[in-house]
Amino acid sequence: GVHFVSALQHDSFGTLLQHHLTHDLQLDMSTSVTLFHPSTAAPSSSSTNAPSSSSSASSLLSNNGRTAVYNCMIDETGEMVTAVADMDILERELTPDRIRSLLSSMVARNEMLNQSHGAPPRTVLLFVDGNVSAQTLKAICQFTTEHNSDRNKSRQLQFSVFFEPTSVAKCVRPIQANCLSQIMFMKPNEDELTAMVDAILQSTPSSSTSSNQMSVYDRLKLLIINGAHHIFLTRGKYGV
């Protein structure tokens, strides 16, 4: 199943998003929603009976800030011309402690199902985009790595992290968090690939190489040498 995690405000865009999740995508928010408030650090009891096999949504409902909004302009060929985004609520509310709590609950529910129904081993693919902070991304990678290395816990549940770089400014967060090797999949475009390579080169004082002097192949190779596993490079009209 699919489990969607985000942070919402009690505003018109938050209401619109919840309507889209429940009516258009038919995700179950009545039995599987995990509510966080800025004044508390633990999920509400509404999430404890959530069936891990069903599609569901967890929203961290905040009284501060605004629901995240992204606006872009595209040309007649479908290429983006410019964009503006307000994602502050995601960095502020999707904290390392809250995400670790959600992941721990997921593991606990899976163990409970396995004990009662003998559920088969499965792999959970965690899609994480660059709108979370570097600290939260690091916490996700640390949690999944520690879980996967625990033979007792990982027999029934394995995690793989898929990172969506989001933008040139945010794609460098795996390098900032020093967790590139803990991310199994990523999908940068060429500009994001260049920014990630530049971040690696800048963190290596002895390096005199510039990304401008490197081919696309050499940039991909540098990411892999520094720990990346599977890279899906998107190249606009040229495909992936």
Tab-separated table of C-alpha atoms in Angstrom:
chain	number	residue	atom	x	y	z
A	1	GLY	CA	0.000	0.000	0.000
A	2	VAL	CA	0.865	3.688	-0.104
A	3	HIS	CA	1.389	5.851	2.960
A	4	PHE	CA	1.626	9.609	2.360
A	5	VAL	CA	3.344	11.834	4.942
A	6	SER	CA	3.281	15.623	4.856
A	7	ALA	CA	2.596	18.749	6.918
A	8	LEU	CA	-0.531	20.833	6.459
A	9	GLN	CA	-1.916	24.078	7.807
A	10	HIS	CA	-5.598	24.693	8.572
A	11	ASP	CA	-5.989	26.916	5.492
A	12	SER	CA	-7.627	26.711	2.069
A	13	PHE	CA	-4.706	24.912	0.422
A	14	GLY	CA	-4.534	22.401	3.282
A	15	THR	CA	-8.246	21.705	2.935
A	16	LEU	CA	-7.876	21.345	-0.844
A	17	LEU	CA	-5.006	18.870	-0.456
A	18	GLN	CA	-6.895	16.742	2.070
A	19	HIS	CA	-9.920	16.654	-0.253
A	20	HIS	CA	-7.664	15.527	-3.105
A	21	LEU	CA	-6.115	12.783	-0.956
A	22	THR	CA	-9.416	11.426	0.331
A	23	HIS	CA	-11.721	11.874	-2.682
A	24	ASP	CA	-9.480	11.781	-5.763
A	25	LEU	CA	-6.779	9.395	-4.554
A	26	GLN	CA	-9.072	7.664	-2.042
A	27	LEU	CA	-6.436	7.480	0.683
A	28	ASP	CA	-7.788	6.609	4.116
A	29	MET	CA	-7.352	9.531	6.517
A	30	SER	CA	-10.043	8.513	9.003
A	31	THR	CA	-8.244	5.489	10.453
A	32	SER	CA	-4.635	6.033	9.419
A	33	VAL	CA	-3.964	9.727	9.931
A	34	THR	CA	-1.118	10.653	12.282
A	35	LEU	CA	-1.616	14.075	13.799
A	36	PHE	CA	1.213	16.179	15.170
A	37	HIS	CA	0.855	19.637	16.667
A	38	PRO	CA	3.689	22.104	17.255
A	39	SER	CA	3.314	21.767	21.031
A	40	THR	CA	3.582	17.952	21.116
A	41	ALA	CA	6.276	15.507	20.090
A	42	ALA	CA	4.243	12.294	19.887
A	43	PRO	CA	1.617	11.137	17.373
A	44	SER	CA	-2.011	11.114	18.395
A	45	SER	CA	-3.752	7.838	19.177
A	46	SER	CA	-5.624	7.914	15.883
A	47	SER	CA	-2.643	6.288	14.163
A	48	THR	CA	-2.196	3.299	16.449
A	49	ASN	CA	-4.781	1.086	14.732
A	50	ALA	CA	-3.733	1.930	11.200
A	51	PRO	CA	-3.492	-1.131	8.938
A	52	SER	CA	-0.040	-1.042	7.354
A	53	SER	CA	-1.281	-2.884	4.243
A	54	SER	CA	-3.734	-0.207	3.157
A	55	SER	CA	-3.177	3.092	1.410
A	56	SER	CA	-3.204	5.866	3.951
A	57	ALA	CA	-2.071	9.413	4.655
A	58	SER	CA	-0.279	10.972	7.596
A	59	SER	CA	-0.486	14.743	7.828
A	60	LEU	CA	1.263	16.792	10.462
A	61	LEU	CA	-1.373	19.464	11.049
A	62	SER	CA	0.283	22.700	12.063
A	63	ASN	CA	-1.076	25.932	13.474
A	64	ASN	CA	2.012	27.820	12.312
A	65	GLY	CA	2.859	29.046	8.835
A	66	ARG	CA	1.137	28.081	5.594
A	67	THR	CA	0.489	24.884	3.679
A	68	ALA	CA	3.295	24.404	1.172
A	69	VAL	CA	2.625	25.869	-2.291
A	70	TYR	CA	4.530	25.461	-5.563
A	71	ASN	CA	3.821	27.558	-8.663
A	72	CYS	CA	5.622	27.324	-11.986
A	73	MET	CA	5.395	28.665	-15.509
A	74	ILE	CA	5.981	26.366	-18.479
A	75	ASP	CA	6.476	27.235	-22.128
A	76	GLU	CA	4.665	25.834	-25.146
A	77	THR	CA	6.999	22.809	-25.255
A	78	GLY	CA	6.315	21.857	-21.642
A	79	GLU	CA	9.684	23.071	-20.318
A	80	MET	CA	9.672	25.046	-17.080
A	81	VAL	CA	10.499	28.741	-17.440
A	82	THR	CA	10.439	29.797	-13.788
A	83	ALA	CA	9.025	28.686	-10.456
A	84	VAL	CA	8.438	29.887	-6.920
A	85	ALA	CA	7.879	27.687	-3.876
A	86	ASP	CA	6.938	28.129	-0.212
A	87	MET	CA	7.977	24.906	1.554
A	88	ASP	CA	8.907	26.322	4.960
A	89	ILE	CA	6.285	24.260	6.816
A	90	LEU	CA	7.884	21.004	5.655
A	91	GLU	CA	11.320	21.867	7.000
A	92	ARG	CA	9.857	23.143	10.261
A	93	GLU	CA	7.322	20.405	11.017
A	94	LEU	CA	8.878	17.280	9.497
A	95	THR	CA	11.523	17.100	12.208
A	96	PRO	CA	13.956	14.201	12.743
A	97	ASP	CA	12.197	13.110	15.954
A	98	ARG	CA	8.755	13.077	14.363
A	99	ILE	CA	9.870	11.125	11.324
A	100	ARG	CA	11.760	8.614	13.471
A	101	SER	CA	8.566	8.166	15.501
A	102	LEU	CA	6.548	7.472	12.347
A	103	LEU	CA	9.093	4.958	11.082
A	104	SER	CA	9.220	3.236	14.467
A	105	SER	CA	5.424	2.948	14.425
A	106	MET	CA	5.576	1.437	10.943
A	107	VAL	CA	8.057	-1.199	12.126
A	108	ALA	CA	5.961	-1.957	15.222
A	109	ARG	CA	2.775	-2.393	13.145
A	110	ASN	CA	4.569	-4.709	10.750
A	111	GLU	CA	5.861	-6.832	13.648
A	112	MET	CA	2.336	-7.002	15.097
A	113	LEU	CA	0.885	-8.111	11.754
A	114	ASN	CA	3.622	-10.677	11.308
A	115	GLN	CA	2.953	-12.190	14.723
A	116	SER	CA	-0.796	-12.411	14.147
A	117	HIS	CA	-0.985	-13.212	10.426
A	118	GLY	CA	2.451	-14.478	9.433
A	119	ALA	CA	3.001	-11.678	6.917
A	120	PRO	CA	5.678	-12.419	4.286
A	121	PRO	CA	8.934	-10.391	4.166
A	122	ARG	CA	8.615	-7.141	2.263
A	123	THR	CA	10.585	-4.057	1.270
A	124	VAL	CA	9.292	-0.556	1.931
A	125	LEU	CA	10.395	2.089	-0.564
A	126	LEU	CA	10.613	5.483	1.136
A	127	PHE	CA	10.247	8.368	-1.315
A	128	VAL	CA	11.820	11.485	0.224
A	129	ASP	CA	12.167	14.802	-1.559
A	130	GLY	CA	14.579	17.648	-0.990
A	131	ASN	CA	12.028	19.755	0.868
A	132	VAL	CA	12.890	18.060	4.160
A	133	SER	CA	15.882	19.431	6.030
A	134	ALA	CA	19.305	17.842	5.799
A	135	GLN	CA	18.930	16.826	9.458
A	136	THR	CA	15.648	15.010	8.777
A	137	LEU	CA	17.073	13.305	5.697
A	138	LYS	CA	20.037	12.154	7.783
A	139	ALA	CA	17.672	10.818	10.474
A	140	ILE	CA	15.713	8.834	7.863
A	141	CYS	CA	18.877	7.325	6.419
A	142	GLN	CA	20.289	6.477	9.843
A	143	PHE	CA	17.043	4.833	10.940
A	144	THR	CA	16.704	2.707	7.810
A	145	THR	CA	20.369	1.695	7.821
A	146	GLU	CA	20.286	0.676	11.484
A	147	HIS	CA	17.036	-1.224	10.983
A	148	ASN	CA	18.285	-3.051	7.890
A	149	SER	CA	21.480	-4.080	9.683
A	150	ASP	CA	19.560	-5.563	12.635
A	151	ARG	CA	19.023	-9.187	11.601
A	152	ASN	CA	16.179	-9.711	14.057
A	153	LYS	CA	14.210	-6.696	12.823
A	154	SER	CA	15.062	-6.763	9.136
A	155	ARG	CA	13.954	-10.325	8.441
A	156	GLN	CA	10.379	-9.222	7.766
A	157	LEU	CA	10.870	-5.598	6.740
A	158	GLN	CA	13.578	-3.865	4.727
A	159	PHE	CA	13.792	-0.173	3.831
A	160	SER	CA	15.137	1.439	0.648
A	161	VAL	CA	15.338	5.228	0.310
A	162	PHE	CA	14.486	6.975	-2.975
A	163	PHE	CA	15.575	10.638	-3.007
A	164	GLU	CA	13.923	13.178	-5.301
A	165	PRO	CA	16.366	16.159	-5.422
A	166	THR	CA	13.587	18.751	-6.027
A	167	SER	CA	15.781	21.724	-6.974
A	168	VAL	CA	19.359	22.894	-7.494
A	169	ALA	CA	19.351	24.516	-4.050
A	170	LYS	CA	18.029	21.448	-2.201
A	171	CYS	CA	19.566	18.557	-4.118
A	172	VAL	CA	22.820	18.871	-2.160
A	173	ARG	CA	21.241	17.842	1.142
A	174	PRO	CA	22.447	14.227	0.968
A	175	ILE	CA	26.005	15.590	0.709
A	176	GLN	CA	25.407	18.058	3.537
A	177	ALA	CA	23.979	15.245	5.674
A	178	ASN	CA	26.779	12.849	4.686
A	179	CYS	CA	24.246	10.140	3.828
A	180	LEU	CA	24.699	9.726	0.072
A	181	SER	CA	25.737	6.072	0.481
A	182	GLN	CA	22.550	5.317	2.455
A	183	ILE	CA	20.264	6.367	-0.402
A	184	MET	CA	19.480	3.522	-2.792
A	185	PHE	CA	17.873	5.522	-5.625
A	186	MET	CA	17.862	9.172	-6.761
A	187	LYS	CA	16.464	11.045	-9.759
A	188	PRO	CA	18.280	14.313	-10.504
A	189	ASN	CA	18.122	16.357	-13.664
A	190	GLU	CA	21.351	17.605	-15.248
A	191	ASP	CA	21.388	20.903	-13.325
A	192	GLU	CA	20.858	19.071	-10.033
A	193	LEU	CA	23.539	16.536	-10.940
A	194	THR	CA	25.990	19.396	-11.530
A	195	ALA	CA	25.090	21.018	-8.212
A	196	MET	CA	25.620	17.738	-6.349
A	197	VAL	CA	28.986	17.233	-8.032
A	198	ASP	CA	30.009	20.805	-7.171
A	199	ALA	CA	29.068	20.177	-3.516
A	200	ILE	CA	31.263	17.067	-3.435
A	201	LEU	CA	34.182	18.869	-5.093
A	202	GLN	CA	33.872	21.813	-2.696
A	203	SER	CA	34.001	19.439	0.266
A	204	THR	CA	37.282	18.034	-1.045
A	205	PRO	CA	39.892	20.778	-0.488
A	206	SER	CA	42.580	18.963	-2.482
A	207	SER	CA	40.393	18.742	-5.577
A	208	SER	CA	41.210	21.158	-8.411
A	209	THR	CA	38.629	19.717	-10.797
A	210	SER	CA	35.605	21.749	-11.880
A	211	SER	CA	32.292	20.218	-12.885
A	212	ASN	CA	32.493	22.357	-16.043
A	213	GLN	CA	35.427	20.209	-17.126
A	214	MET	CA	33.539	16.942	-16.587
A	215	SER	CA	31.270	15.031	-18.929
A	216	VAL	CA	27.856	13.835	-17.781
A	217	TYR	CA	29.312	10.340	-17.490
A	218	ASP	CA	32.162	11.582	-15.272
A	219	ARG	CA	29.710	13.485	-13.050
A	220	LEU	CA	27.620	10.354	-12.567
A	221	LYS	CA	30.794	8.357	-11.893
A	222	LEU	CA	31.861	10.837	-9.205
A	223	LEU	CA	28.516	10.465	-7.418
A	224	ILE	CA	28.840	6.680	-7.495
A	225	ILE	CA	32.437	6.817	-6.227
A	226	ASN	CA	31.155	8.910	-3.320
A	227	GLY	CA	28.480	6.393	-2.366
A	228	ALA	CA	25.512	6.781	-4.707
A	229	HIS	CA	23.947	3.508	-5.843
A	230	HIS	CA	21.287	3.866	-8.579
A	231	ILE	CA	20.876	7.195	-10.404
A	232	PHE	CA	18.042	7.968	-12.825
A	233	LEU	CA	19.224	11.054	-14.709
A	234	THR	CA	16.392	12.998	-16.333
A	235	ARG	CA	17.436	14.981	-19.437
A	236	GLY	CA	14.269	16.766	-20.535
A	237	LYS	CA	13.420	16.055	-24.161
A	238	TYR	CA	16.235	13.509	-24.314
A	239	GLY	CA	14.527	11.256	-21.760
A	240	VAL	CA	16.063	9.398	-18.824
